[in-house]
């Protein structure tokens, strides 16, 4: 029998070994809020984003990166755990009446790093809980500050980054900077504009950020993505979005300057991405490409060979946790949730920094956005094929609060009700009402318009994709794996028992 004292010394020695491997290595994780491909890095010539452009010159640029869930809190929980929302328990938005939390036994990235002697910090939007699962040593978030100040005020963000980096604590660190830009704010602080584009711009009652030089765009200048209607209202909405993306870009420049000035230019892994699709039609809350696809830049000072190159390899935000653990040479812990062993289904992205990888598959899982928005979906994309399983397909697809009051959606709504042309690639009817299985060949149908799930020529592909998705759901202990026409009975074989509910 090992004594209590022996066990304590074992963990002390083990932690020191892990820390010795991680010494001299740090991580800066930057996440935008509802940010998309509106940057020069991804060939948007209408917008000016020099700081992202400069970061991309030191990064591997992923062209096929995807969130695992197109909703804020579930995505942030997935980033911080490496587990999809149905496995970590963050089914929907964390705050207020929504009240979603991760399961108590989940071992998150900040928790694992803390136990390995890595210092952790978060500045900006946290939006996940409970605190016991997501503990940070240094924390300035909406839980103890104004999210406008710690998430949009780039001067304040700069000073907080400086405070973190000037600490006397010399341990390796993970610093997570979570911008609140370019999230909509028209439903909560309409005085600042649809995207808070007026906040801090120096106008009367707007305040001022000394480090922000606002950039303004006309509706005629913007590039309208294929999934947004090309109307004056939508263009004006996108122009406001561009201004807040510009603020985030300038904030990223400030953060990187603080990192370099503190002497960490050549020892820090820098990752930039976003949490979910942009808050426009067919975007956020959807598992279509427009809701899942994300910018992803990974910059390593030790992997300069691929700086500025574009990777076609498929990446998922579920890969961030294993990537950070790999960077620090820290193994994923052996533990269980509700008696089931937990294993990461994501992978480290570090091999892609050395050579192109044959990664061709990513998964999606969504259950809620707001608590009233129950529309569970599961998806898998393999190469050009995307399969979406809509479990609640008998009900209309729900619309979230801040998107509903947006100029773009109100424009769609008003045009539909009045019988005017919407200039959109869908109708509200086929947006609301979806088939149970949606299968798209994106090589021939980039807009995902033609559902080929019932096409006899694609039945083998459909069955193969369904099997891949079902296997992943089983590996990740998905409670919805038998829905909507079966019930999960884990102690029986087969586990999915038929309901005979005519589905």
Short mmCIF file of C-alpha atoms in Angstrom, two decimals:
data_model
loop_
_atom_site.label_atom_id
_atom_site.label_comp_id
_atom_site.label_asym_id
_atom_site.label_seq_id
_atom_site.Cartn_x
_atom_site.Cartn_y
_atom_site.Cartn_z
CA UNK A 1 0.00 0.00 0.00
CA UNK A 2 1.30 3.46 -0.94
CA UNK A 3 1.13 5.94 1.93
CA UNK A 4 -0.56 9.33 1.65
CA UNK A 5 2.85 11.00 1.89
CA UNK A 6 4.21 8.89 -0.95
CA UNK A 7 1.26 9.78 -3.18
CA UNK A 8 1.80 13.50 -2.50
CA UNK A 9 5.48 13.23 -3.45
CA UNK A 10 4.55 11.25 -6.57
CA UNK A 11 2.29 14.07 -7.80
CA UNK A 12 4.88 16.72 -6.91
CA UNK A 13 7.57 14.91 -8.91
CA UNK A 14 5.15 14.18 -11.77
CA UNK A 15 4.10 17.85 -11.98
CA UNK A 16 7.75 18.98 -11.97
CA UNK A 17 8.53 16.59 -14.84
CA UNK A 18 5.62 17.97 -16.88
CA UNK A 19 6.64 21.53 -16.10
CA UNK A 20 10.24 20.85 -17.19
CA UNK A 21 8.98 19.67 -20.58
CA UNK A 22 6.76 22.74 -20.97
CA UNK A 23 9.36 25.27 -19.79
CA UNK A 24 10.09 27.96 -22.34
CA UNK A 25 6.80 27.41 -24.18
CA UNK A 26 3.63 29.50 -23.96
CA UNK A 27 0.27 29.74 -25.73
CA UNK A 28 -1.76 32.78 -26.78
CA UNK A 29 -5.27 31.80 -27.86
CA UNK A 30 -7.31 34.55 -29.54
CA UNK A 31 -10.98 33.92 -30.26
CA UNK A 32 -13.33 36.33 -32.04
CA UNK A 33 -17.05 36.38 -31.31
CA UNK A 34 -19.16 35.50 -34.38
CA UNK A 35 -16.19 36.40 -36.59
CA UNK A 36 -15.97 34.93 -40.08
CA UNK A 37 -13.89 35.32 -43.23
CA UNK A 38 -14.17 39.10 -43.44
CA UNK A 39 -10.43 39.67 -43.59
CA UNK A 40 -7.66 40.09 -46.11
CA UNK A 41 -6.28 36.71 -45.05
CA UNK A 42 -9.27 34.99 -46.64
CA UNK A 43 -9.28 37.13 -49.79
CA UNK A 44 -11.89 39.68 -48.76
CA UNK A 45 -10.56 42.72 -50.62
CA UNK A 46 -13.24 45.07 -49.27
CA UNK A 47 -12.02 45.15 -45.68
CA UNK A 48 -8.73 46.32 -44.17
CA UNK A 49 -7.29 43.91 -41.54
CA UNK A 50 -3.52 44.52 -41.49
CA UNK A 51 -2.87 42.85 -38.15
CA UNK A 52 -4.51 39.57 -39.12
CA UNK A 53 -2.64 39.81 -42.41
CA UNK A 54 0.66 40.22 -40.56
CA UNK A 55 -0.15 37.32 -38.23
CA UNK A 56 -0.97 35.12 -41.22
CA UNK A 57 2.56 35.68 -42.57
CA UNK A 58 3.83 33.92 -39.43
CA UNK A 59 1.10 31.25 -39.48
CA UNK A 60 -0.22 28.22 -41.23
CA UNK A 61 -3.56 29.32 -42.70
CA UNK A 62 -6.24 26.63 -42.52
CA UNK A 63 -8.74 26.80 -45.37
CA UNK A 64 -10.95 23.98 -44.05
CA UNK A 65 -11.42 24.72 -40.36
CA UNK A 66 -14.76 24.24 -38.64
CA UNK A 67 -16.44 24.72 -35.31
CA UNK A 68 -18.10 21.64 -33.84
CA UNK A 69 -21.15 23.66 -32.78
CA UNK A 70 -22.47 26.96 -34.12
CA UNK A 71 -23.37 28.59 -30.83
CA UNK A 72 -21.31 30.68 -28.41
CA UNK A 73 -21.19 28.89 -25.04
CA UNK A 74 -21.26 25.35 -26.47
CA UNK A 75 -18.44 26.25 -28.87
CA UNK A 76 -16.32 27.90 -26.18
CA UNK A 77 -16.82 24.87 -23.94
CA UNK A 78 -15.80 22.60 -26.83
CA UNK A 79 -12.68 24.71 -27.41
CA UNK A 80 -11.75 24.55 -23.72
CA UNK A 81 -12.44 20.81 -23.32
CA UNK A 82 -11.89 19.18 -26.70
CA UNK A 83 -15.30 17.53 -26.19
CA UNK A 84 -18.46 18.18 -28.26
CA UNK A 85 -21.37 19.88 -26.52
CA UNK A 86 -23.31 16.67 -26.03
CA UNK A 87 -20.33 15.16 -24.20
CA UNK A 88 -19.23 18.11 -22.03
CA UNK A 89 -22.81 19.12 -21.08
CA UNK A 90 -22.80 22.72 -22.33
CA UNK A 91 -25.92 22.21 -24.44
CA UNK A 92 -26.72 25.91 -24.92
CA UNK A 93 -26.00 29.46 -23.75
CA UNK A 94 -24.58 29.68 -20.25
CA UNK A 95 -25.94 32.94 -18.87
CA UNK A 96 -29.14 34.12 -17.18
CA UNK A 97 -32.29 32.07 -17.76
CA UNK A 98 -30.48 29.66 -20.09
CA UNK A 99 -28.28 28.36 -17.23
CA UNK A 100 -26.43 25.66 -19.18
CA UNK A 101 -23.25 24.34 -17.54
CA UNK A 102 -20.68 21.68 -18.30
CA UNK A 103 -20.76 18.50 -16.26
CA UNK A 104 -18.92 18.74 -12.94
CA UNK A 105 -16.43 15.98 -13.79
CA UNK A 106 -15.25 17.49 -17.09
CA UNK A 107 -11.50 18.10 -17.18
CA UNK A 108 -11.09 21.35 -19.08
CA UNK A 109 -7.91 22.77 -20.59
CA UNK A 110 -7.38 25.42 -17.85
CA UNK A 111 -7.95 22.76 -15.19
CA UNK A 112 -5.48 20.30 -16.76
CA UNK A 113 -2.89 23.03 -17.27
CA UNK A 114 -3.26 24.33 -13.71
CA UNK A 115 -2.63 20.84 -12.35
CA UNK A 116 0.47 20.61 -14.55
CA UNK A 117 1.88 23.89 -13.23
CA UNK A 118 0.98 26.06 -16.23
CA UNK A 119 -0.28 29.58 -15.44
CA UNK A 120 -3.61 30.43 -17.09
CA UNK A 121 -5.34 33.71 -17.89
CA UNK A 122 -8.53 34.81 -19.61
CA UNK A 123 -9.41 38.32 -20.80
CA UNK A 124 -12.79 39.04 -22.40
CA UNK A 125 -15.79 36.84 -22.94
CA UNK A 126 -15.91 33.63 -20.90
CA UNK A 127 -19.59 32.60 -21.17
CA UNK A 128 -19.01 29.07 -19.81
CA UNK A 129 -19.29 27.43 -16.41
CA UNK A 130 -19.16 26.26 -13.75
CA UNK A 131 -16.10 27.96 -12.29
CA UNK A 132 -14.89 24.66 -10.81
CA UNK A 133 -14.60 23.21 -14.32
CA UNK A 134 -13.10 26.33 -15.95
CA UNK A 135 -10.75 27.90 -13.37
CA UNK A 136 -8.30 30.56 -14.55
CA UNK A 137 -5.53 32.02 -12.39
CA UNK A 138 -5.97 35.48 -13.96
CA UNK A 139 -9.50 36.41 -15.00
CA UNK A 140 -11.14 39.57 -16.33
CA UNK A 141 -14.45 38.57 -17.91
CA UNK A 142 -18.15 39.41 -17.82
CA UNK A 143 -18.20 37.63 -14.44
CA UNK A 144 -16.25 40.43 -12.74
CA UNK A 145 -16.21 43.28 -15.30
CA UNK A 146 -18.24 44.91 -18.06
CA UNK A 147 -17.97 42.69 -21.13
CA UNK A 148 -17.89 45.85 -23.25
CA UNK A 149 -14.74 46.96 -21.42
CA UNK A 150 -12.89 43.64 -21.34
CA UNK A 151 -14.20 42.39 -24.69
CA UNK A 152 -14.47 45.48 -26.95
CA UNK A 153 -12.36 48.21 -25.36
CA UNK A 154 -9.05 47.37 -27.03
CA UNK A 155 -7.10 49.83 -24.87
CA UNK A 156 -8.39 48.10 -21.74
CA UNK A 157 -7.60 44.70 -23.27
CA UNK A 158 -4.06 45.84 -24.08
CA UNK A 159 -3.46 46.96 -20.49
CA UNK A 160 -4.83 43.70 -19.07
CA UNK A 161 -2.56 41.68 -21.36
CA UNK A 162 0.35 43.79 -20.15
CA UNK A 163 -0.63 43.18 -16.53
CA UNK A 164 -0.73 39.42 -17.11
CA UNK A 165 2.63 39.35 -18.90
CA UNK A 166 4.36 41.55 -16.31
CA UNK A 167 3.56 39.15 -13.50
CA UNK A 168 6.43 37.95 -11.34
CA UNK A 169 5.17 34.40 -11.95
CA UNK A 170 7.63 33.01 -14.49
CA UNK A 171 5.86 29.71 -15.20
CA UNK A 172 4.83 28.85 -18.77
CA UNK A 173 1.39 30.26 -19.56
CA UNK A 174 -1.79 29.98 -21.55
CA UNK A 175 -3.42 33.37 -22.16
CA UNK A 176 -6.90 33.26 -23.69
CA UNK A 177 -8.02 36.60 -25.17
CA UNK A 178 -11.69 36.38 -26.09
CA UNK A 179 -12.85 39.44 -28.01
CA UNK A 180 -16.57 40.30 -27.85
CA UNK A 181 -16.27 41.83 -31.32
CA UNK A 182 -17.84 41.50 -33.79
CA UNK A 183 -20.89 40.09 -31.94
CA UNK A 184 -24.18 41.92 -32.44
CA UNK A 185 -25.36 44.22 -29.67
CA UNK A 186 -28.45 45.84 -31.18
CA UNK A 187 -30.78 43.84 -28.94
CA UNK A 188 -28.99 44.72 -25.69
CA UNK A 189 -27.28 48.10 -26.27
CA UNK A 190 -29.01 49.53 -29.35
CA UNK A 191 -27.60 53.00 -28.65
CA UNK A 192 -24.21 51.74 -29.84
CA UNK A 193 -25.50 50.40 -33.17
CA UNK A 194 -26.29 46.95 -34.51
CA UNK A 195 -22.75 45.66 -33.87
CA UNK A 196 -21.66 48.16 -31.18
CA UNK A 197 -19.79 49.85 -34.01
CA UNK A 198 -20.24 53.24 -32.27
CA UNK A 199 -18.96 52.11 -28.88
CA UNK A 200 -15.78 54.05 -28.08
CA UNK A 201 -15.67 55.94 -31.38
CA UNK A 202 -15.45 59.39 -29.76
CA UNK A 203 -18.94 60.57 -30.64
CA UNK A 204 -21.02 62.21 -27.86
CA UNK A 205 -21.94 59.64 -25.15
CA UNK A 206 -20.04 56.88 -26.98
CA UNK A 207 -16.77 57.11 -25.04
CA UNK A 208 -13.35 56.87 -26.61
CA UNK A 209 -10.64 54.23 -26.94
CA UNK A 210 -7.25 55.91 -27.35
CA UNK A 211 -5.92 52.98 -29.38
CA UNK A 212 -8.82 52.68 -31.83
CA UNK A 213 -8.96 54.46 -35.17
CA UNK A 214 -12.44 53.51 -36.46
CA UNK A 215 -12.71 52.41 -40.06
CA UNK A 216 -16.02 53.00 -41.80
CA UNK A 217 -17.41 51.36 -44.90
CA UNK A 218 -20.28 52.23 -47.20
CA UNK A 219 -22.88 49.61 -48.15
CA UNK A 220 -21.55 49.73 -51.71
CA UNK A 221 -18.05 48.69 -50.58
CA UNK A 222 -18.90 45.43 -48.80
CA UNK A 223 -18.70 41.93 -50.23
CA UNK A 224 -22.00 40.09 -49.69
CA UNK A 225 -21.52 36.35 -48.99
CA UNK A 226 -23.67 33.96 -51.03
CA UNK A 227 -25.80 33.08 -47.98
CA UNK A 228 -26.94 36.68 -47.27
CA UNK A 229 -29.51 38.50 -49.38
CA UNK A 230 -28.05 41.33 -51.44
CA UNK A 231 -30.28 44.23 -50.35
CA UNK A 232 -29.55 47.76 -49.05
CA UNK A 233 -30.47 46.75 -45.49
CA UNK A 234 -28.17 43.74 -45.47
CA UNK A 235 -25.30 45.69 -47.03
CA UNK A 236 -25.61 48.40 -44.38
CA UNK A 237 -25.62 45.71 -41.69
CA UNK A 238 -22.45 44.13 -43.12
CA UNK A 239 -20.77 47.55 -43.26
CA UNK A 240 -21.36 47.97 -39.52
CA UNK A 241 -19.97 44.48 -38.95
CA UNK A 242 -16.81 45.44 -40.85
CA UNK A 243 -16.20 48.36 -38.47
CA UNK A 244 -16.21 46.07 -35.43
CA UNK A 245 -14.02 43.52 -37.21
CA UNK A 246 -11.60 46.39 -37.76
CA UNK A 247 -11.67 47.13 -34.03
CA UNK A 248 -10.92 43.49 -33.25
CA UNK A 249 -8.10 43.51 -35.80
CA UNK A 250 -6.53 46.57 -34.20
CA UNK A 251 -6.96 44.89 -30.79
CA UNK A 252 -5.16 41.78 -32.06
CA UNK A 253 -2.29 44.01 -33.13
CA UNK A 254 -2.10 45.51 -29.63
CA UNK A 255 -2.17 42.09 -27.98
CA UNK A 256 0.61 40.76 -30.21
CA UNK A 257 2.71 43.89 -29.57
CA UNK A 258 2.40 43.31 -25.82
CA UNK A 259 3.43 39.68 -26.29
CA UNK A 260 6.47 40.61 -28.37
CA UNK A 261 7.47 43.52 -26.12
CA UNK A 262 7.43 41.11 -23.16
CA UNK A 263 9.99 38.94 -24.94
CA UNK A 264 7.69 36.09 -25.97
CA UNK A 265 7.80 36.43 -29.75
CA UNK A 266 9.93 33.31 -30.14
CA UNK A 267 8.47 30.99 -27.51
CA UNK A 268 4.69 31.32 -27.89
CA UNK A 269 2.22 29.35 -29.98
CA UNK A 270 -0.41 31.80 -31.26
CA UNK A 271 -3.82 30.53 -32.38
CA UNK A 272 -6.56 32.72 -33.85
CA UNK A 273 -10.08 31.58 -34.66
CA UNK A 274 -13.73 32.31 -33.90
CA UNK A 275 -16.46 30.48 -32.01
CA UNK A 276 -19.13 30.03 -34.69
CA UNK A 277 -20.58 31.34 -37.94
CA UNK A 278 -21.46 35.00 -38.45
CA UNK A 279 -24.88 36.22 -37.15
CA UNK A 280 -26.61 36.34 -40.51
CA UNK A 281 -29.10 34.09 -42.35
CA UNK A 282 -27.83 30.51 -42.75
CA UNK A 283 -24.90 31.40 -40.47
CA UNK A 284 -24.70 31.09 -36.69
CA UNK A 285 -26.85 28.28 -35.15
CA UNK A 286 -26.64 26.30 -38.42
CA UNK A 287 -24.48 23.31 -39.31
CA UNK A 288 -24.27 24.31 -42.96
CA UNK A 289 -20.83 25.46 -44.16
CA UNK A 290 -21.85 29.07 -43.51
CA UNK A 291 -22.52 28.25 -39.85
CA UNK A 292 -19.54 25.94 -39.21
CA UNK A 293 -16.62 27.23 -41.27
CA UNK A 294 -14.08 29.27 -39.30
CA UNK A 295 -10.89 31.23 -39.87
CA UNK A 296 -7.93 29.47 -38.26
CA UNK A 297 -4.36 30.73 -38.04
CA UNK A 298 -1.73 28.73 -36.14
CA UNK A 299 1.62 30.43 -35.62
CA UNK A 300 4.56 28.56 -34.10
CA UNK A 301 8.03 30.11 -33.76
CA UNK A 302 9.48 26.61 -34.06
CA UNK A 303 7.73 25.75 -37.34
CA UNK A 304 8.72 28.54 -39.71
CA UNK A 305 8.81 26.18 -42.70
CA UNK A 306 5.06 26.59 -43.27
CA UNK A 307 4.65 30.25 -42.37
CA UNK A 308 2.32 31.94 -44.83
CA UNK A 309 1.24 28.66 -46.43
CA UNK A 310 -2.37 27.50 -46.87
CA UNK A 311 -3.42 24.10 -45.55
CA UNK A 312 -6.26 22.14 -47.12
CA UNK A 313 -6.26 19.69 -44.19
CA UNK A 314 -9.55 19.55 -42.29
CA UNK A 315 -9.32 21.02 -38.79
CA UNK A 316 -11.87 21.36 -35.99
CA UNK A 317 -12.02 23.62 -32.97
CA UNK A 318 -12.13 20.32 -31.06
CA UNK A 319 -8.45 20.11 -32.06
CA UNK A 320 -7.39 23.13 -29.98
CA UNK A 321 -7.24 21.31 -26.63
CA UNK A 322 -5.12 18.40 -27.94
CA UNK A 323 -2.91 20.91 -29.80
CA UNK A 324 -2.19 22.93 -26.65
CA UNK A 325 -1.57 19.78 -24.60
CA UNK A 326 0.81 18.53 -27.30
CA UNK A 327 2.62 21.88 -27.29
CA UNK A 328 3.23 21.55 -23.55
CA UNK A 329 3.89 17.77 -23.73
CA UNK A 330 1.05 17.13 -21.27
CA UNK A 331 -0.98 13.91 -21.63
CA UNK A 332 -4.76 13.98 -21.55
CA UNK A 333 -5.95 12.65 -18.17
CA UNK A 334 -7.62 9.29 -17.70
CA UNK A 335 -11.06 9.87 -16.21
CA UNK A 336 -14.78 9.16 -16.59
CA UNK A 337 -18.00 11.14 -16.95
CA UNK A 338 -21.06 9.31 -15.63
CA UNK A 339 -19.02 6.11 -15.51
CA UNK A 340 -17.88 6.33 -19.15
CA UNK A 341 -14.22 6.74 -20.06
CA UNK A 342 -13.46 10.01 -21.83
CA UNK A 343 -11.19 10.18 -24.85
CA UNK A 344 -10.57 13.09 -27.19
CA UNK A 345 -11.76 12.61 -30.76
CA UNK A 346 -9.83 15.69 -31.94
CA UNK A 347 -6.15 15.67 -32.83
CA UNK A 348 -3.11 17.88 -32.39
CA UNK A 349 -2.60 20.33 -35.24
CA UNK A 350 1.16 20.50 -34.69
CA UNK A 351 1.98 17.84 -37.34
CA UNK A 352 0.34 20.08 -39.96
CA UNK A 353 2.89 22.77 -39.10
CA UNK A 354 5.57 20.43 -40.43
CA UNK A 355 3.82 18.92 -43.45
CA UNK A 356 0.36 18.67 -45.02
CA UNK A 357 -1.83 16.05 -43.33
CA UNK A 358 -4.44 13.71 -44.77
CA UNK A 359 -7.25 14.98 -42.52
CA UNK A 360 -10.58 14.87 -44.35
CA UNK A 361 -13.34 14.57 -41.74
CA UNK A 362 -14.96 16.88 -39.19
CA UNK A 363 -18.04 16.48 -37.00
CA UNK A 364 -20.77 18.82 -35.77
CA UNK A 365 -23.17 18.59 -32.85
CA UNK A 366 -25.79 21.13 -31.78
CA UNK A 367 -28.74 20.88 -29.39
CA UNK A 368 -29.72 24.40 -28.27
CA UNK A 369 -28.68 28.00 -28.71
CA UNK A 370 -31.04 29.81 -26.39
CA UNK A 371 -32.88 27.46 -24.02
CA UNK A 372 -36.08 27.76 -26.07
CA UNK A 373 -34.25 26.97 -29.31
CA UNK A 374 -34.32 23.17 -29.16
CA UNK A 375 -33.24 21.95 -32.57
CA UNK A 376 -30.73 19.10 -32.17
CA UNK A 377 -28.54 18.42 -35.20
CA UNK A 378 -25.55 16.20 -35.86
CA UNK A 379 -23.29 16.42 -38.88
CA UNK A 380 -20.25 14.97 -40.55
CA UNK A 381 -18.28 16.35 -43.45
CA UNK A 382 -15.95 13.99 -45.28
CA UNK A 383 -14.11 15.54 -48.20
CA UNK A 384 -16.75 17.29 -50.32
CA UNK A 385 -19.75 15.52 -48.77
CA UNK A 386 -21.72 17.07 -45.91
CA UNK A 387 -24.37 15.09 -44.04
CA UNK A 388 -26.71 16.78 -41.55
CA UNK A 389 -29.13 14.87 -39.33
CA UNK A 390 -31.99 17.11 -38.17
CA UNK A 391 -33.47 15.30 -35.19
CA UNK A 392 -36.30 17.78 -34.66
CA UNK A 393 -37.15 18.09 -38.35
CA UNK A 394 -40.91 18.11 -37.77
CA UNK A 395 -40.62 21.51 -36.09
CA UNK A 396 -39.59 24.85 -37.66
CA UNK A 397 -35.98 25.91 -37.26
CA UNK A 398 -35.81 28.52 -34.42
CA UNK A 399 -34.48 32.09 -34.64
CA UNK A 400 -32.39 33.61 -31.83
CA UNK A 401 -33.14 36.95 -30.17
CA UNK A 402 -30.35 39.22 -31.35
CA UNK A 403 -30.51 37.91 -34.92
CA UNK A 404 -34.30 38.36 -35.01
CA UNK A 405 -34.10 42.11 -34.37
CA UNK A 406 -31.19 42.56 -36.77
CA UNK A 407 -31.72 44.73 -39.86
CA UNK A 408 -30.88 41.80 -42.13
CA UNK A 409 -33.44 39.37 -40.72
CA UNK A 410 -36.12 42.04 -40.39
CA UNK A 411 -35.52 42.84 -44.05
CA UNK A 412 -36.03 39.17 -44.98
CA UNK A 413 -39.11 38.95 -42.79
CA UNK A 414 -40.74 42.12 -44.09
CA UNK A 415 -40.05 41.27 -47.73
CA UNK A 416 -41.48 37.79 -47.27
CA UNK A 417 -44.64 39.00 -45.50
CA UNK A 418 -45.27 41.71 -48.10
CA UNK A 419 -44.58 39.42 -51.04
CA UNK A 420 -41.54 41.37 -52.28
CA UNK A 421 -38.49 39.64 -53.80
CA UNK A 422 -36.01 38.79 -51.03
CA UNK A 423 -32.88 38.55 -53.21
CA UNK A 424 -31.98 35.52 -51.07
CA UNK A 425 -30.94 32.07 -52.23
CA UNK A 426 -33.59 30.42 -50.04
CA UNK A 427 -37.11 31.15 -48.88
CA UNK A 428 -38.01 31.47 -45.22
CA UNK A 429 -40.23 28.43 -45.64
CA UNK A 430 -37.43 26.10 -46.73
CA UNK A 431 -35.14 27.69 -44.14
CA UNK A 432 -37.58 26.89 -41.35
CA UNK A 433 -38.65 23.44 -42.55
CA UNK A 434 -35.88 20.96 -43.24
CA UNK A 435 -35.57 17.31 -44.17
CA UNK A 436 -34.50 14.79 -41.58
CA UNK A 437 -31.37 13.94 -43.59
CA UNK A 438 -29.56 16.53 -45.67
CA UNK A 439 -26.71 15.37 -47.91
CA UNK A 440 -24.78 17.76 -50.10
CA UNK A 441 -21.97 17.34 -52.60
CA UNK A 442 -20.13 20.62 -52.15
CA UNK A 443 -17.90 19.99 -55.16
CA UNK A 444 -20.93 20.45 -57.40
CA UNK A 445 -23.18 22.45 -55.06
CA UNK A 446 -21.10 24.95 -53.09
CA UNK A 447 -24.22 26.70 -51.73
CA UNK A 448 -25.70 23.44 -50.39
CA UNK A 449 -28.99 23.86 -52.20
CA UNK A 450 -29.64 20.42 -53.68
CA UNK A 451 -30.31 17.77 -51.03
CA UNK A 452 -29.24 14.44 -52.57
CA UNK A 453 -30.10 12.25 -49.56
CA UNK A 454 -32.99 10.65 -51.49
CA UNK A 455 -31.10 10.37 -54.77
CA UNK A 456 -30.63 6.65 -55.65
CA UNK A 457 -27.18 7.39 -57.07
CA UNK A 458 -25.91 8.54 -53.64
CA UNK A 459 -27.35 5.85 -51.36
CA UNK A 460 -23.99 4.16 -50.76
CA UNK A 461 -22.44 7.50 -49.80
CA UNK A 462 -25.42 8.31 -47.57
CA UNK A 463 -25.15 4.98 -45.73
CA UNK A 464 -21.38 5.33 -45.36
CA UNK A 465 -21.71 8.85 -43.95
CA UNK A 466 -24.47 7.75 -41.57
CA UNK A 467 -22.22 4.96 -40.26
CA UNK A 468 -19.30 7.37 -39.75
CA UNK A 469 -21.58 9.77 -37.83
CA UNK A 470 -23.13 7.01 -35.72
CA UNK A 471 -19.69 5.68 -34.77
CA UNK A 472 -18.58 9.14 -33.61
CA UNK A 473 -21.78 9.60 -31.61
CA UNK A 474 -21.12 6.28 -29.89
CA UNK A 475 -17.47 7.20 -29.16
CA UNK A 476 -18.56 10.52 -27.63
CA UNK A 477 -21.45 9.04 -25.57
CA UNK A 478 -24.09 11.09 -27.36
CA UNK A 479 -27.39 10.81 -25.41
CA UNK A 480 -29.21 11.68 -28.67
CA UNK A 481 -27.67 8.82 -30.67
CA UNK A 482 -30.98 6.94 -30.98
CA UNK A 483 -33.20 9.97 -31.61
CA UNK A 484 -35.69 10.72 -33.03
CA UNK A 485 -37.19 7.27 -33.73
CA UNK A 486 -35.56 5.28 -30.95
CA UNK A 487 -34.78 5.40 -27.26
CA UNK A 488 -31.34 4.78 -25.77
CA UNK A 489 -31.29 1.80 -23.41
CA UNK A 490 -27.61 1.43 -22.55
CA UNK A 491 -27.89 -1.91 -20.74
CA UNK A 492 -29.67 -3.63 -23.63
CA UNK A 493 -28.44 -4.86 -27.00
CA UNK A 494 -29.06 -3.24 -29.38
CA UNK A 495 -28.93 -0.01 -27.39
CA UNK A 496 -31.31 1.82 -29.72
CA UNK A 497 -34.79 0.45 -29.10
CA UNK A 498 -37.52 1.28 -31.64
CA UNK A 499 -40.33 3.66 -30.68
CA UNK A 500 -42.60 2.86 -33.65
CA UNK A 501 -43.44 6.60 -33.77
CA UNK A 502 -43.96 6.65 -37.56
CA UNK A 503 -40.64 8.39 -38.25
#
